[in-house]
Amino acid sequence: MIDPPDQPHTLETLTAALRAAGIRVTRQRAALLRVLAQAVDHPDAPELQKRAEGDVPGISLSTVYRTLATLEAQGVVLRHQFDGTSARFEPAQSTESGHHDHMIDVDTSEVIEFCSDRIEQLQAEIAAELGYEIVHHRFELYVRKARARD
Amino acid sequence: MIDPPDQPHTLETLTAALRAAGIRVTRQRAALLRVLAQAVDHPDAPELQKRAEGDVPGISLSTVYRTLATLEAQGVVLRHQFDGTSARFEPAQSTESGHHDHMIDVDTSEVIEFCSDRIEQLQAEIAAELGYEIVHHRFELYVRKARARD
DNA sequence: GCTTTCTTGCAAATCATTCGCAACTGGCTT
DNA sequence: AAGCCAGTTGCGAATGATTTGCAAGAAAGC
Ligand SMILES: [Mn+2]
Ligand SMILES: [Mn+2]
Ligand SMILES: [Zn+2]
Ligand SMILES: [Zn+2]
């Protein structure tokens, strides 16, 4: 797991960190890092492949999956498994705020990010009360636009 | 979707409700309903098949999956997709308290149930604030036994 | 530049879950 | 009690996202 960034991770610091971890920064990995850094959404593997082909024309889907697994293991990307869809990815420090959770509009599939310190706080308390500490969590709200209040 | 139970669902009321919904209560479905009602854990499909074979020796895995899908559509069972495992199931009103969420011990795979009104409350507020209403949610804590405080 | 080791692309394999279909059977109708 | 028939079942084959084996290719370090 790569050290928490002193400066926000730039492509350069990231590349260096990976290399230091004995992970070669190949053209395909560099491309995926760039594509992920630019993503404002939560793309899946085929979509990332499509976007990376701008940099590396023949990049294979296997490589995309393998790279995502590697980057996930390094703590550089996050994998989300929303209901009934294939895995979606995002850079680990997407929002500089760091951690956030997701709302999925069940009608449009739009993904909305949010974060509640209160909830994060409560989670820890609940776990602690039962004698556990949280390793990670999954918190997803499947929502629908509210009917206008009448 | 079957009406919320006036009395807690017994096998009898459930059977009647299903029949009323035009769903035949076959031997295999009755067996699965019983097995689910007795489950104190969160079994997956092959495990449910194993347990149902006491009642219906040759019950097929396809039927187990099909029945679970049917019961889920009727709001009688819940399907959980915990990280990296196959789907697990439980009766919808498992705890009479009704809704609850889950903690998964990442070391032992043990599943612990919990419920926090505060968190349920906050969820609704967060969604409402963004103009949404919650259809359903997924809230899972992946945990590890806390190191004894020293 | 040369070597070693890690990576890639391709095709084939996984694996949980779903499906097609012919045989079967609940539950209602006579 | 017997018959009917749409809903169900068991079987095997299909799915589809993700993973893997392997031979050829390319980062780093020397
Ligand atoms: Mn996000
Ligand atoms: Mn439960
Ligand atoms: Zn969170
Ligand atoms: Zn909840």
CSV table of C-alpha atoms in Angstrom, one decimal, chain A:
chain,number,residue,atom,x,y,z
A,1,MET,CA,0.0,0.0,0.0
A,2,ILE,CA,1.4,3.3,-1.1
A,3,ASP,CA,2.0,5.9,1.6
A,4,PRO,CA,-0.5,8.6,2.1
A,5,PRO,CA,0.5,11.5,-0.2
A,6,ASP,CA,2.3,14.4,1.4
A,7,GLN,CA,1.3,16.4,-1.6
A,8,PRO,CA,-1.8,15.4,-3.4
A,9,HIS,CA,-0.8,12.6,-5.8
A,10,THR,CA,0.2,13.9,-9.1
A,11,LEU,CA,0.9,11.6,-12.0
A,12,GLU,CA,4.6,12.1,-11.2
A,13,THR,CA,4.5,11.4,-7.5
A,14,LEU,CA,2.2,8.4,-8.2
A,15,THR,CA,4.5,7.1,-10.9
A,16,ALA,CA,7.5,7.4,-8.6
A,17,ALA,CA,5.6,5.7,-5.7
A,18,LEU,CA,4.6,2.8,-7.9
A,19,ARG,CA,8.1,2.4,-9.3
A,20,ALA,CA,9.4,2.4,-5.7
A,21,ALA,CA,6.9,-0.4,-4.9
A,22,GLY,CA,8.6,-2.4,-7.7
A,23,ILE,CA,5.7,-1.9,-10.1
A,24,ARG,CA,6.7,-1.0,-13.6
A,25,VAL,CA,5.0,2.0,-15.1
A,26,THR,CA,4.2,0.8,-18.5
A,27,ARG,CA,2.5,2.7,-21.2
A,28,GLN,CA,-0.8,1.0,-20.5
A,29,ARG,CA,-0.5,1.7,-16.8
A,30,ALA,CA,0.4,5.3,-17.3
A,31,ALA,CA,-2.5,5.7,-19.7
A,32,LEU,CA,-4.9,4.2,-17.2
A,33,LEU,CA,-3.6,6.4,-14.4
A,34,ARG,CA,-4.2,9.5,-16.6
A,35,VAL,CA,-7.6,8.3,-17.6
A,36,LEU,CA,-8.6,7.6,-14.1
A,37,ALA,CA,-7.3,11.0,-12.9
A,38,GLN,CA,-9.4,12.8,-15.5
A,39,ALA,CA,-12.5,10.8,-14.8
A,40,VAL,CA,-15.3,12.7,-13.1
A,41,ASP,CA,-17.6,9.8,-13.2
A,42,HIS,CA,-17.3,6.1,-12.2
A,43,PRO,CA,-16.3,4.2,-15.3
A,44,ASP,CA,-16.2,0.4,-15.7
A,45,ALA,CA,-13.4,-1.6,-17.2
A,46,PRO,CA,-14.6,-1.5,-20.8
A,47,GLU,CA,-15.1,2.2,-20.6
A,48,LEU,CA,-11.6,2.8,-19.2
A,49,GLN,CA,-10.2,0.7,-22.0
A,50,LYS,CA,-12.0,2.8,-24.5
A,51,ARG,CA,-10.7,6.0,-22.9
A,52,ALA,CA,-7.1,4.6,-22.6
A,53,GLU,CA,-7.0,3.7,-26.3
A,54,GLY,CA,-6.4,7.3,-27.0
A,55,ASP,CA,-2.9,6.8,-25.5
A,56,VAL,CA,-2.4,3.1,-26.1
A,57,PRO,CA,-4.3,1.9,-29.2
A,58,GLY,CA,-4.3,-1.8,-28.7
A,59,ILE,CA,-4.6,-2.0,-24.9
A,60,SER,CA,-6.4,-5.2,-24.0
A,61,LEU,CA,-9.3,-5.6,-21.6
A,62,SER,CA,-7.2,-8.2,-19.6
A,63,THR,CA,-4.6,-5.6,-19.0
A,64,VAL,CA,-7.2,-3.1,-17.9
A,65,TYR,CA,-8.5,-5.5,-15.4
A,66,ARG,CA,-5.1,-6.6,-14.2
A,67,THR,CA,-3.9,-3.0,-13.9
A,68,LEU,CA,-7.0,-2.0,-11.9
A,69,ALA,CA,-6.4,-4.9,-9.6
A,70,THR,CA,-2.8,-3.8,-9.1
A,71,LEU,CA,-3.7,-0.2,-8.5
A,72,GLU,CA,-6.5,-1.3,-6.1
A,73,ALA,CA,-4.0,-3.4,-4.2
A,74,GLN,CA,-1.7,-0.3,-4.0
A,75,GLY,CA,-4.6,1.8,-2.7
A,76,VAL,CA,-4.5,4.0,-5.7
A,77,VAL,CA,-8.0,3.2,-7.1
A,78,LEU,CA,-11.3,2.1,-5.5
A,79,ARG,CA,-13.5,-0.5,-6.9
A,80,HIS,CA,-17.3,-0.2,-6.4
A,81,GLN,CA,-19.8,-3.0,-7.0
A,82,PHE,CA,-23.1,-1.2,-7.3
A,83,ASP,CA,-26.2,-3.4,-7.6
A,84,GLY,CA,-26.7,-5.3,-10.8
A,85,THR,CA,-23.8,-3.6,-12.7
A,86,SER,CA,-20.3,-4.5,-13.5
A,87,ALA,CA,-17.5,-3.1,-11.2
A,88,ARG,CA,-16.9,0.7,-11.5
A,89,PHE,CA,-13.7,2.5,-10.6
A,90,GLU,CA,-12.4,5.8,-9.4
A,91,PRO,CA,-9.1,7.2,-8.1
A,92,ALA,CA,-8.7,6.8,-4.4
A,93,GLN,CA,-8.4,10.5,-3.6
A,94,SER,CA,-10.9,11.6,-6.2
A,95,THR,CA,-12.4,14.3,-4.0
A,96,GLU,CA,-9.6,16.0,-2.1
A,97,SER,CA,-11.9,15.6,0.9
A,98,GLY,CA,-10.9,12.0,0.6
A,99,HIS,CA,-13.6,9.5,1.6
A,100,HIS,CA,-17.1,9.7,0.4
A,101,ASP,CA,-20.1,7.4,-0.2
A,102,HIS,CA,-22.5,7.1,-3.1
A,103,MET,CA,-26.2,7.6,-4.0
A,104,ILE,CA,-27.4,5.8,-7.2
A,105,ASP,CA,-30.4,7.2,-8.9
A,106,VAL,CA,-32.3,4.0,-9.7
A,107,ASP,CA,-34.1,5.7,-12.6
A,108,THR,CA,-31.2,7.3,-14.3
A,109,SER,CA,-28.2,5.3,-12.9
A,110,GLU,CA,-26.6,8.6,-12.1
A,111,VAL,CA,-24.1,8.3,-9.3
A,112,ILE,CA,-24.0,11.1,-6.7
A,113,GLU,CA,-21.3,11.4,-4.1
A,114,PHE,CA,-21.8,12.5,-0.6
A,115,CYS,CA,-20.2,12.4,2.8
A,116,SER,CA,-21.5,12.6,6.3
A,117,ASP,CA,-19.2,12.9,9.2
A,118,ARG,CA,-22.0,12.1,11.5
A,119,ILE,CA,-22.6,8.7,9.8
A,120,GLU,CA,-18.9,7.9,9.6
A,121,GLN,CA,-18.7,8.7,13.3
A,122,LEU,CA,-21.7,6.5,14.2
A,123,GLN,CA,-20.3,3.6,12.2
A,124,ALA,CA,-17.2,3.6,14.3
A,125,GLU,CA,-19.2,3.8,17.5
A,126,ILE,CA,-21.4,0.9,16.5
A,127,ALA,CA,-18.5,-1.3,15.6
A,128,ALA,CA,-16.6,-0.3,18.7
A,129,GLU,CA,-19.6,-1.1,20.9
A,130,LEU,CA,-19.6,-4.6,19.6
A,131,GLY,CA,-15.9,-4.9,20.0
A,132,TYR,CA,-14.8,-4.4,16.4
A,133,GLU,CA,-12.9,-2.0,14.4
A,134,ILE,CA,-13.9,-1.1,10.9
A,135,VAL,CA,-11.6,-2.3,8.1
A,136,HIS,CA,-13.8,-0.7,5.3
A,137,HIS,CA,-17.4,-0.2,4.6
A,138,ARG,CA,-19.9,0.0,1.8
A,139,PHE,CA,-22.6,2.5,2.1
A,140,GLU,CA,-24.9,3.0,-0.9
A,141,LEU,CA,-28.2,4.8,-1.1
A,142,TYR,CA,-30.4,3.7,-4.0
A,143,VAL,CA,-32.7,6.7,-4.6
A,144,ARG,CA,-35.2,8.3,-6.8
A,145,LYS,CA,-36.0,12.0,-7.3
A,146,ALA,CA,-38.4,13.1,-4.6
A,147,ARG,CA,-41.9,13.9,-5.7
A,148,ALA,CA,-42.3,17.6,-5.3
A,149,ARG,CA,-43.9,18.3,-1.9
A,150,ASP,CA,-47.5,19.3,-2.5
